[in-house]
Tab-separated table of C-alpha atoms in Angstrom:
chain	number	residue	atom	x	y	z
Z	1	UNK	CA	2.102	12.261	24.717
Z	2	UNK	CA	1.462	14.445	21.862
Z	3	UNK	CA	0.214	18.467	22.176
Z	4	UNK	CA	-2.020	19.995	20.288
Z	5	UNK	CA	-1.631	24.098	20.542
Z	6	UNK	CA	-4.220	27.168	19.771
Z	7	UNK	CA	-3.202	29.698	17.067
Z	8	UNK	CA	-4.501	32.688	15.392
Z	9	UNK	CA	-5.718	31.355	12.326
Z	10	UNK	CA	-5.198	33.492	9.632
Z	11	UNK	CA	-8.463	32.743	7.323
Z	12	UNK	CA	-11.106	33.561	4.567
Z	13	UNK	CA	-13.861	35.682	5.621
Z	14	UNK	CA	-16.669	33.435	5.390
Z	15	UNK	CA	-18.254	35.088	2.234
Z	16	UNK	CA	-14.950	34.419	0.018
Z	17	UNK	CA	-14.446	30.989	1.898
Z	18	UNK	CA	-15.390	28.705	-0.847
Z	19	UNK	CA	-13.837	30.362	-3.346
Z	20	UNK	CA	-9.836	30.850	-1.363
Z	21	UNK	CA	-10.360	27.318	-0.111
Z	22	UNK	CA	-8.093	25.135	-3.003
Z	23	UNK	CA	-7.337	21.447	-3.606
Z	24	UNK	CA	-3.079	20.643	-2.029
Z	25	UNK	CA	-0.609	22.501	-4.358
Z	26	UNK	CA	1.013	18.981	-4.829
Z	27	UNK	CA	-2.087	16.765	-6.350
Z	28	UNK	CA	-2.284	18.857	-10.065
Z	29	UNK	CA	0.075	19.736	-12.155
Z	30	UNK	CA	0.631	23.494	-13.248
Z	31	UNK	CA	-2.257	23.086	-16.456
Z	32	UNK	CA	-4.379	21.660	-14.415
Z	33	UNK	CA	-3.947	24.157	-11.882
Z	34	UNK	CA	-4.193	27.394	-14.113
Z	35	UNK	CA	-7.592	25.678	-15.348
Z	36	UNK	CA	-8.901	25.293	-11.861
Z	37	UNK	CA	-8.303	28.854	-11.207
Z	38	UNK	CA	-9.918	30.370	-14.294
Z	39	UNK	CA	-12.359	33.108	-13.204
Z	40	UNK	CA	-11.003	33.215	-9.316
Z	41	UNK	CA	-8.727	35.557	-8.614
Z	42	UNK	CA	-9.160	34.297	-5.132
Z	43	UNK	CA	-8.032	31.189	-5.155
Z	44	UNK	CA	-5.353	29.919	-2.549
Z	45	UNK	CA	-3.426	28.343	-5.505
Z	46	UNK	CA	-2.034	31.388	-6.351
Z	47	UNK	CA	-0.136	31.094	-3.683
Z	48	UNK	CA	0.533	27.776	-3.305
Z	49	UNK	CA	1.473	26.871	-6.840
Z	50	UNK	CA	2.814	30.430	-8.277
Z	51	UNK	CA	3.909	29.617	-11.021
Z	52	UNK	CA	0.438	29.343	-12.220
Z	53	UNK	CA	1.071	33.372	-12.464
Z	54	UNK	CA	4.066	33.685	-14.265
Z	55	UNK	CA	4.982	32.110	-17.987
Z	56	UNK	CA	4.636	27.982	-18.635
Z	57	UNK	CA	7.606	26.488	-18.214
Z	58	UNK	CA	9.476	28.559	-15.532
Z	59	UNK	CA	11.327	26.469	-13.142
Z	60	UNK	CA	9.096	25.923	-10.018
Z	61	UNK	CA	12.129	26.325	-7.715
Z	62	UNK	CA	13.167	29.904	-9.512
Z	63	UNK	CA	13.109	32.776	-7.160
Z	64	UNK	CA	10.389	34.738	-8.644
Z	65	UNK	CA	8.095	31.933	-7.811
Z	66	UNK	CA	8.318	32.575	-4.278
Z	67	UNK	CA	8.494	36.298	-4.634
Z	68	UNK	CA	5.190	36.038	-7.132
Z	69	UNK	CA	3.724	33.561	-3.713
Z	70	UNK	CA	4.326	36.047	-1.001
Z	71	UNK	CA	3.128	38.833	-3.345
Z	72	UNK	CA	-0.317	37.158	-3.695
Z	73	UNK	CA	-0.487	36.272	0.011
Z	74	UNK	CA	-0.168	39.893	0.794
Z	75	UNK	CA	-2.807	41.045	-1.466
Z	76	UNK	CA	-5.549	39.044	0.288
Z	77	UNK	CA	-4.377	40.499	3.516
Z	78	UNK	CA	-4.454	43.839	2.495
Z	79	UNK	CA	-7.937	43.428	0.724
Z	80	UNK	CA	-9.069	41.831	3.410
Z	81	UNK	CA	-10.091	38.852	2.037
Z	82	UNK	CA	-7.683	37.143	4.921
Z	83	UNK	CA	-8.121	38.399	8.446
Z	84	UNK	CA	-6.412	37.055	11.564
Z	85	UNK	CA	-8.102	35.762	14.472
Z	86	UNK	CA	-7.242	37.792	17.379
Z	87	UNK	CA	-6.352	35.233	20.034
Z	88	UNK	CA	-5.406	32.093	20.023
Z	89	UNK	CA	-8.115	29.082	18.879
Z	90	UNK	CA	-8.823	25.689	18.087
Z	91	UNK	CA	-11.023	24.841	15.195
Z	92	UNK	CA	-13.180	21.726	14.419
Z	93	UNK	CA	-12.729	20.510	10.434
Z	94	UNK	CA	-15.859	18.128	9.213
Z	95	UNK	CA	-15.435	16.666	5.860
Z	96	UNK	CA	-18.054	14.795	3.917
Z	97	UNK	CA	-17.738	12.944	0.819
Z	98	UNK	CA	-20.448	10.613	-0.729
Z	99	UNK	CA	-22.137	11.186	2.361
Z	100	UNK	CA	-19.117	9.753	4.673
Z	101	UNK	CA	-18.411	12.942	7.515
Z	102	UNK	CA	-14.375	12.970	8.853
Z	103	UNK	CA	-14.305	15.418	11.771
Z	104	UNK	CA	-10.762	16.219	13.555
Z	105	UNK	CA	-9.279	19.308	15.393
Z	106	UNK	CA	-7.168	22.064	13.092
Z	107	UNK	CA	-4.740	23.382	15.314
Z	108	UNK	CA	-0.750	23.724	15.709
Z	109	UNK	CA	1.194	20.531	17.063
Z	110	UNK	CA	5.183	20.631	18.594
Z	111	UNK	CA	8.270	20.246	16.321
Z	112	UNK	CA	9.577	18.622	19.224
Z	113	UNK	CA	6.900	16.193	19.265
Z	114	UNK	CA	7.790	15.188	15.490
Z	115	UNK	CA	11.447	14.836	16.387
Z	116	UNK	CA	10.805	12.477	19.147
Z	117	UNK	CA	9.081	10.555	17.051
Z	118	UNK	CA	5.219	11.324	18.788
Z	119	UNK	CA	4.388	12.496	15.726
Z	120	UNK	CA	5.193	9.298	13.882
Z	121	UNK	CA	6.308	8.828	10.446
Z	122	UNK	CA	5.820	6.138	7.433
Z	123	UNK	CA	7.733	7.791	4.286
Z	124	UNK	CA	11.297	8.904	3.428
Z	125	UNK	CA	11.095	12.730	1.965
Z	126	UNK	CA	12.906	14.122	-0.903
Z	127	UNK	CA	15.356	16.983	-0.305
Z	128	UNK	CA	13.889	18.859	-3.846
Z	129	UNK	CA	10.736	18.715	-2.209
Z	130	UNK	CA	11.715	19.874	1.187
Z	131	UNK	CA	13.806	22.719	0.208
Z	132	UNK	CA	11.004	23.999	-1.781
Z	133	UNK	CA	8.628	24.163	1.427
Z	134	UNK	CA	11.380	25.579	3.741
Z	135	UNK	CA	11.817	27.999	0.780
Z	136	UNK	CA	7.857	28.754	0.869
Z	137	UNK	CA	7.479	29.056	4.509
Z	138	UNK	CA	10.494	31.119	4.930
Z	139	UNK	CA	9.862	33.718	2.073
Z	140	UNK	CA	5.875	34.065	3.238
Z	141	UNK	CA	6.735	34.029	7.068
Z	142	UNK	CA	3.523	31.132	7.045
Z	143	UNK	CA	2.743	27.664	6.811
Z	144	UNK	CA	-0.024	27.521	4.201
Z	145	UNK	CA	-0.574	24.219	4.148
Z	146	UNK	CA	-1.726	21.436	7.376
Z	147	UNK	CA	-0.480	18.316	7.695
Z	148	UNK	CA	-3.013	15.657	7.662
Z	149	UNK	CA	-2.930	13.568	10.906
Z	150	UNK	CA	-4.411	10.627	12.428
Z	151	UNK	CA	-4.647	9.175	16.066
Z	152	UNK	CA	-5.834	6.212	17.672
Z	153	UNK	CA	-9.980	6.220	18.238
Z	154	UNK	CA	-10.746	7.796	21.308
Z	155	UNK	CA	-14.511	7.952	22.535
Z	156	UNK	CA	-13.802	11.223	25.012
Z	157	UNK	CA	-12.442	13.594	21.561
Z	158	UNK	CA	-15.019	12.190	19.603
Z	159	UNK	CA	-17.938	13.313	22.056
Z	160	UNK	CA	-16.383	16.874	22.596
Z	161	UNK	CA	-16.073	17.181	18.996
Z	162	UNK	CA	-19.665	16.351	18.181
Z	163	UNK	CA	-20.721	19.127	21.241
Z	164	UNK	CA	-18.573	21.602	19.367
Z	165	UNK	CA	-20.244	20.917	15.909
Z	166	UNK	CA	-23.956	21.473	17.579
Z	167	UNK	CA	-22.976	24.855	17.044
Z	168	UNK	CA	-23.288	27.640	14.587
Z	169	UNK	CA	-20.509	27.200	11.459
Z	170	UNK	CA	-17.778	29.763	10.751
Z	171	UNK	CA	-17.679	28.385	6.863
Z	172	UNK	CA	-20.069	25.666	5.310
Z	173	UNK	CA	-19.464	24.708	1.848
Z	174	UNK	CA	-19.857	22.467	-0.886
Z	175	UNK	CA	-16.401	22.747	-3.257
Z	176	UNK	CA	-16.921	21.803	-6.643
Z	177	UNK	CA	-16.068	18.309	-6.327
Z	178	UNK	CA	-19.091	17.917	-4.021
Z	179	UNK	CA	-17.166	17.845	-0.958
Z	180	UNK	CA	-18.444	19.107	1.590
Z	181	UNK	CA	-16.668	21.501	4.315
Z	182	UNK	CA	-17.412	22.683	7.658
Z	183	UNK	CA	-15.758	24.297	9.960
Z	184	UNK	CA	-16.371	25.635	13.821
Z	185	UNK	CA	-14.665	28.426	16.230
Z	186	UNK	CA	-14.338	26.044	19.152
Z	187	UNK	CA	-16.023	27.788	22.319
Z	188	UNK	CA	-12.610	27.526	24.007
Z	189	UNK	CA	-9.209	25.388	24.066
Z	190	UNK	CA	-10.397	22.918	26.876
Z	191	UNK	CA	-10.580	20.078	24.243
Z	192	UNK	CA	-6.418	20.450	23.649
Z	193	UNK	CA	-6.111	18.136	27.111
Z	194	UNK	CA	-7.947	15.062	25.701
Z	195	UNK	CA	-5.381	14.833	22.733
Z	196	UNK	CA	-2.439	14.455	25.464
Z	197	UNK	CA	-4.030	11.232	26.675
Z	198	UNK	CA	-3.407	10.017	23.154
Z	199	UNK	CA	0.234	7.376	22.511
Z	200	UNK	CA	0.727	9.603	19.311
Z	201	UNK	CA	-0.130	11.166	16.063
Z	202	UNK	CA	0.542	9.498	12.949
Z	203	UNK	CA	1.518	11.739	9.432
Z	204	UNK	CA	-1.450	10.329	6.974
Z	205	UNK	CA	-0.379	13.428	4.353
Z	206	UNK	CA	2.040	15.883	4.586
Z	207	UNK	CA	5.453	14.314	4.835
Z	208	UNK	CA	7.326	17.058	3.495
Z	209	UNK	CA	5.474	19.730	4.524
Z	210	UNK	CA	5.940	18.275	8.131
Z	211	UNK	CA	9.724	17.886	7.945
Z	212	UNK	CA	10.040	21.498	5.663
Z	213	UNK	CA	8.129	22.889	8.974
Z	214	UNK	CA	10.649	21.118	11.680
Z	215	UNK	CA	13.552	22.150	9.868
Z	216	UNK	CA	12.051	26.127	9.478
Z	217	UNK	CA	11.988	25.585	13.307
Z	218	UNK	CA	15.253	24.254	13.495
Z	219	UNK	CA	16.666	27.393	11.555
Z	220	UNK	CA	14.859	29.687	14.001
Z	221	UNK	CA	15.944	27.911	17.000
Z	222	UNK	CA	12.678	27.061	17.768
Z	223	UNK	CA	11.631	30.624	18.894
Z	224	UNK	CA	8.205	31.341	18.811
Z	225	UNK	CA	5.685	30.179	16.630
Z	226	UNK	CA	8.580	28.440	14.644
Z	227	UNK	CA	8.579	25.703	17.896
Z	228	UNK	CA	4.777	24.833	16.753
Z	229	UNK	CA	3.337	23.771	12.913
Z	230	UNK	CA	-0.105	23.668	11.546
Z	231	UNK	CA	-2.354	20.437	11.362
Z	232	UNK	CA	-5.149	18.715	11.478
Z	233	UNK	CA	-5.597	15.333	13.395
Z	234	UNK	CA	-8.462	12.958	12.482
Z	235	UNK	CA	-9.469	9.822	14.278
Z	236	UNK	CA	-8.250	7.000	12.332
Z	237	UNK	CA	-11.831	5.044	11.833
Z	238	UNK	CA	-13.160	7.979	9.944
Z	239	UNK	CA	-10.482	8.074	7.121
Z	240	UNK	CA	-10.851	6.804	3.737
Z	241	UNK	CA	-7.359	5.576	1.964
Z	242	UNK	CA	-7.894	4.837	-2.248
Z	243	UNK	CA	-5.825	2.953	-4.669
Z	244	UNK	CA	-2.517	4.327	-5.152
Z	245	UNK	CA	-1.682	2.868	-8.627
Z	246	UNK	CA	1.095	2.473	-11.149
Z	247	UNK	CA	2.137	3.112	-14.569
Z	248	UNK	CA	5.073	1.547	-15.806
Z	249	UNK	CA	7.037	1.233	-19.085
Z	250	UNK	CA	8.465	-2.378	-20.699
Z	251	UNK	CA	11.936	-2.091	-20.244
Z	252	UNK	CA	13.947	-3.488	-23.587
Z	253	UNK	CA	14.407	-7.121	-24.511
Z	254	UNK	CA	10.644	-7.929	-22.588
Z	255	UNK	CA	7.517	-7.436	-24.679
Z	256	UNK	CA	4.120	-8.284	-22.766
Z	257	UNK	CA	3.873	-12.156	-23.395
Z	258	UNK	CA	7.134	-12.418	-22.152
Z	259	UNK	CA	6.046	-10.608	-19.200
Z	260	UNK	CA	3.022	-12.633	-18.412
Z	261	UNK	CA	4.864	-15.880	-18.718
Z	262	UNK	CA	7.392	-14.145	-16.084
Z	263	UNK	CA	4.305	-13.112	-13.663
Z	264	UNK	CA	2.975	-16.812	-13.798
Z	265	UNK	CA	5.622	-17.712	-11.108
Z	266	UNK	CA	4.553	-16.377	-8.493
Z	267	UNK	CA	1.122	-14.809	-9.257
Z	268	UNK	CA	-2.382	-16.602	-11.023
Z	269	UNK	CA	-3.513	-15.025	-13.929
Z	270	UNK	CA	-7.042	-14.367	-15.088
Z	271	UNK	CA	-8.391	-11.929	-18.226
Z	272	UNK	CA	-11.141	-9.780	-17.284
Z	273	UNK	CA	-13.429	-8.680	-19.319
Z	274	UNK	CA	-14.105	-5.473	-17.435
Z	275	UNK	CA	-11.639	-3.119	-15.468
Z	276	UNK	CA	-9.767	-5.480	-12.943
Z	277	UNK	CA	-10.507	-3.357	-9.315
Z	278	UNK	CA	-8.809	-5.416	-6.514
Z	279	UNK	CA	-10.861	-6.519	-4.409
Z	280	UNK	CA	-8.753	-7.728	-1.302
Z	281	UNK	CA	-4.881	-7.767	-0.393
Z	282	UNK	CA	-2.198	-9.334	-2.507
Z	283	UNK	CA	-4.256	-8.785	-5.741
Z	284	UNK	CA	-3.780	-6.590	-8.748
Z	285	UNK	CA	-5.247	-5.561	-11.443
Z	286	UNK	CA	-3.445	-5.447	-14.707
Z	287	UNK	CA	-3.819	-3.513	-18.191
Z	288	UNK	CA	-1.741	-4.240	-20.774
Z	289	UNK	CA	-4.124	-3.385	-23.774
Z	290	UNK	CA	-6.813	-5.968	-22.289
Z	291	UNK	CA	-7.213	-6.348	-18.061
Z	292	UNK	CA	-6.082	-8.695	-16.248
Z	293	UNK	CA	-6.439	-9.870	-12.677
Z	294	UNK	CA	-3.404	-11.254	-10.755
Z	295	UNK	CA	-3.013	-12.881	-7.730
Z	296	UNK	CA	-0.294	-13.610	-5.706
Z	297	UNK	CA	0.141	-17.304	-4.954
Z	298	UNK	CA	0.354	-18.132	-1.121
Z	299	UNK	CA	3.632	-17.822	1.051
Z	300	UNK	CA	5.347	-15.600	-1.160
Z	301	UNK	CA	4.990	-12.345	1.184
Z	302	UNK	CA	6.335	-12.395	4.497
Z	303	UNK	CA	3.272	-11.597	6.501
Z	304	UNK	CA	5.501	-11.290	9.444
Z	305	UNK	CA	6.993	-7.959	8.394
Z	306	UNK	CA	4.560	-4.860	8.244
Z	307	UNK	CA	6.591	-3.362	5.395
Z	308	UNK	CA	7.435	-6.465	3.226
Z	309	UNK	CA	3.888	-7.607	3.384
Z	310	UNK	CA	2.251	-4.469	2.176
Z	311	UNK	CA	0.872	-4.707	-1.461
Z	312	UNK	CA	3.327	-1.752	-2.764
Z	313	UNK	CA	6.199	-3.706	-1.018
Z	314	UNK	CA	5.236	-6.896	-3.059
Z	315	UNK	CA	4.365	-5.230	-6.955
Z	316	UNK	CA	8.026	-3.192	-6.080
Z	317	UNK	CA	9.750	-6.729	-4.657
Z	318	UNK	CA	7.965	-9.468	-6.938
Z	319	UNK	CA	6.809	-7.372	-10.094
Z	320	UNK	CA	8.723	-3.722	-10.801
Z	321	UNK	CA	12.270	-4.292	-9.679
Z	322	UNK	CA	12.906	-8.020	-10.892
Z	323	UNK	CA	10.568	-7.776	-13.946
Z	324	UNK	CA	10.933	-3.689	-14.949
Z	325	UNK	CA	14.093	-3.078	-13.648
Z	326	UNK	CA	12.643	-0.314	-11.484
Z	327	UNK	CA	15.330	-0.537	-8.656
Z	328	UNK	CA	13.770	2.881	-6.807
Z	329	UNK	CA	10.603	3.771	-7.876
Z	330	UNK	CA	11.513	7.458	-6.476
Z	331	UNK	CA	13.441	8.259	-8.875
Z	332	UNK	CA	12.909	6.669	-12.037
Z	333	UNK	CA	11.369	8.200	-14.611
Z	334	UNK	CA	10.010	4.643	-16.047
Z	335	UNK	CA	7.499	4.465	-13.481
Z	336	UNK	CA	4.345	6.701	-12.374
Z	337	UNK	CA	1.686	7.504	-9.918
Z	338	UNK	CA	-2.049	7.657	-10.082
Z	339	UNK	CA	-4.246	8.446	-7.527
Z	340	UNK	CA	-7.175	6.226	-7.688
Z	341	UNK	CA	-9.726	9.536	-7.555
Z	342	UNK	CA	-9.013	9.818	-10.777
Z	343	UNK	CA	-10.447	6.057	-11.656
Z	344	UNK	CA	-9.330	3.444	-13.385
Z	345	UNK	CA	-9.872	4.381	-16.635
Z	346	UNK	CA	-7.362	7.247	-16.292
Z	347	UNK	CA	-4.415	4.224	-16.156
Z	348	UNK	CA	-6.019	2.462	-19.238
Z	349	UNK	CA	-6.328	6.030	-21.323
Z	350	UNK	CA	-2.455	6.660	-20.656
Z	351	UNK	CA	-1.346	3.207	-21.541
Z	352	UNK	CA	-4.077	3.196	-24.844
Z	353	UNK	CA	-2.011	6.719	-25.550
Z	354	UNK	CA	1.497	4.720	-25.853
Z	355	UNK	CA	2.956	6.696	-22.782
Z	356	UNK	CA	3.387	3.672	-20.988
Z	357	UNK	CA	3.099	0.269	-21.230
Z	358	UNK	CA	1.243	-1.789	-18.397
Z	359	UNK	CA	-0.710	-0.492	-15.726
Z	360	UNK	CA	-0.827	-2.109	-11.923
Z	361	UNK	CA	-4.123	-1.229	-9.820
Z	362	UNK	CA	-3.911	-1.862	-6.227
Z	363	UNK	CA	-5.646	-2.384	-3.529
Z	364	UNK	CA	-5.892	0.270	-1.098
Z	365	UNK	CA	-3.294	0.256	2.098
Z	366	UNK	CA	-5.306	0.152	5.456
Z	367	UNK	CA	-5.206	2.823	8.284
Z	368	UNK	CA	-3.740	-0.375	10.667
Z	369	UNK	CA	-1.049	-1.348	8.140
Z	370	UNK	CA	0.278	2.541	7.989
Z	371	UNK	CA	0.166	2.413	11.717
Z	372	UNK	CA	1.881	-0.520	12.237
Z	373	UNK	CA	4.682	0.662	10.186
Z	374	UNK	CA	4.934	3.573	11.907
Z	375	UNK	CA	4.851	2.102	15.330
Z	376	UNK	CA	7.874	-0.113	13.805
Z	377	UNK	CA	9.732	2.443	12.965
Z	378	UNK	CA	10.008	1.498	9.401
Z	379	UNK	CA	9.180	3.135	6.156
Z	380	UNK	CA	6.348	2.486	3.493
Z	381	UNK	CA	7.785	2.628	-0.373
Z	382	UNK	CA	6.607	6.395	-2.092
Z	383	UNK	CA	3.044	6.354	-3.039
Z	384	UNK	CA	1.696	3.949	-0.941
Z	385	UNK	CA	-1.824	5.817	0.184
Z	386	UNK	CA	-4.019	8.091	-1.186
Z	387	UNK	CA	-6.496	9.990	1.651
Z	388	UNK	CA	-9.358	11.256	0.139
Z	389	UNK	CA	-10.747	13.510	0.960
Z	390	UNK	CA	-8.123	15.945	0.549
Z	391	UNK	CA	-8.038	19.193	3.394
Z	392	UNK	CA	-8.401	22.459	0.992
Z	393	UNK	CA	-5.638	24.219	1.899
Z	394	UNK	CA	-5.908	28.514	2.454
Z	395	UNK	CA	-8.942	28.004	4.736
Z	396	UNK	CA	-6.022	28.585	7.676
Z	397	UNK	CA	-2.603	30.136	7.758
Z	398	UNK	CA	-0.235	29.564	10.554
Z	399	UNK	CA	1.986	32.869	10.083
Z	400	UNK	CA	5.310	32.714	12.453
């Protein structure tokens, strides 16, 4: 059963809140990020993504990047725009967006449990990626960033959450993308024993964060607060998952009438005369220069396997790999990823632009379908959901 553990949140105090709270280091790129920033000196990006700091261009995984990270970190400690909590606590994390609250628990949960597979899994990580997190968490001594997690729906956490948020907030917010953030100092860690009546947790965000912070433990033989990383655990009905969607480039020898002649096998076709949102599993939406919608005709997935009969699994089986020649979607560099936050009309600009060539919009995986992979043991392909909305990240530190 999985644990959920108090910790002395390093944090904002609540005057500065809104303005050190900052969007994941890993949704922006580095322009986007030093725009975000503009006028903030506070903002937790400047430790997150450091190389918003130094000159455009420097390699993300060069020393001074860390260096320039813990630097930053230290500087809001010793103004004293962090403090740390004095003894151990839980805190209670309410999100609303377009009116839809997700409350959950932000505390630390075992390494252990993620190893024995309590804390289950749904995505392979990248070593790049992981080395760069053990790299951050070692040179700042801190996890600065939770993993997002999900459980099961359980009436008993959801009533002691809603008695903890009858009570005066630590931070209440509204960030700039009209999201709105509360959080709560529970009374007292009582509520940590309902979570261990749970089967597990399930990793909705924060793969590689989550494996960078096992291994960090690993390397510290688990002394400590290495045994233990930061999180926070949402019940599954109140989490919205959007569009993950694709951008892809023609390879050579296939223009796009060729391509739709190809697609007619195994999917119908239909022009739209309007952007082409999916509206239920196994269809896609398709710009090529005009939207289409496509469907895939029946009994080509294999509804009987939870991976293979996901909607990534079949444009990746059926569409990129045969058609694009886009064996691993990972690492090729003829295929991207939109989050569908930023709309549709973000995959029709860049394919308009000439940067790519056809754009796939998908329909959004389901909470269940995650879960059942994950109770499989199996693996989704990369980029198959897209939680929104996203935890703002320096509103806790877990330091070791």
């Amino acid at each position: 059963m999985p644990k959920i553990y108090p910790f002395r949140a390093l944090r904002p105090v609540p005057e500065l809140a809104s303005k050190v709270a900052a969007l994941p280091y890993d949704v922006m790129n580095a322009d986007e990020a030093r725009e975000m920033v503009q006028g903030n000196e506070y903002s937790f990006l400047h430790t997150d993504k450091a190389e918003i700091d130094l000159p455009a261009g420097i390699n993300v995984y060069d020393d001074v990047v860390y260096a320039k990270a813990k630097d930053n970190l230290n500087k809001l400690i010793e103004n004293k725009i962090l403090i740390q909590d004095e003894s151990p606590r839980l805190y209670v994390y309410r999100l609303i967006r377009n009116g839809k609250p997700q409350t959950g628990i932000v505390a630390c949960v075992s390494a252990n449990d993620y190893i024995e597979n309590i804390i289950k899994k749904h995505e392979f990580t990248r070593a790049d990626k992981e080395r760069d997190r053990i790299r951050h968490v070692e040179t700042l001594n801190a996890q600065t960033g939770p993993i997002f997690l999900a459980h099961q729906n359980d009436e008993n956490i959801k009533t002691a959450l809603c008695e903890i948020t009858k009570t005066e907030p630590v931070y209440d917010f509204t960030a700039e993308d009209d999201v709105r953030h509360t959080i709560w100092i529970a009374p007292d860690n009582s509520i940590a024993g309902l979570y261990e009546a749970l089967p597990a947790f399930y990793i909705a965000d924060g793969h590689h964060r989550a494996a960078a912070a096992v291994k960090t433990a690993q390397n510290r033989n688990f002394e400590g607060e290495s045994g233990i990383f930061l999180a926070v655990v949402f019940a599954a009905e109140e989490l919205t998952i959007l569009d993950y969607n694709r951008l892809v480039k023609l390879p050579s020898g296939i223009d796009k009438q060729t391509l739709l002649i190809k697609l007619a096998e195994k999917f119908t076709i239909e022009k739209s005369l309007k952007e082409a949102k999916p509206t239920a599993r196994h269809t896609f939406g398709m710009y090529d220069g005009e939207w289409h919608t496509i469907t895939l005709k029946d009994g080509i997935a294999d509804e009987s396997d939870a991976v293979a009969s996901l909607d990534v699994s079949v444009l990746q089986n059926e569409v990129l790999a045969p058609l694009f020649g886009i064996d691993d979607p990972r690492t090729s560099k003829n295929v991207d990823f939109v989050g569908g936050i930023r709309g549709l009309a973000e995959l029709s600009r860049r394919v308009d632009s000439g940067e790519f060539d056809v754009a796939f919009a998908m329909f959004p995986t389901s909470l269940n379908e995650l879960m059942s992979v994950a109770d499989s043991g199996a693996v989704m392909p990369p980029k198959s959901t897209w939680f929104e909305p996203k935890l703002r990240s320096g509103l806790f530190i877990h330091t070791l």
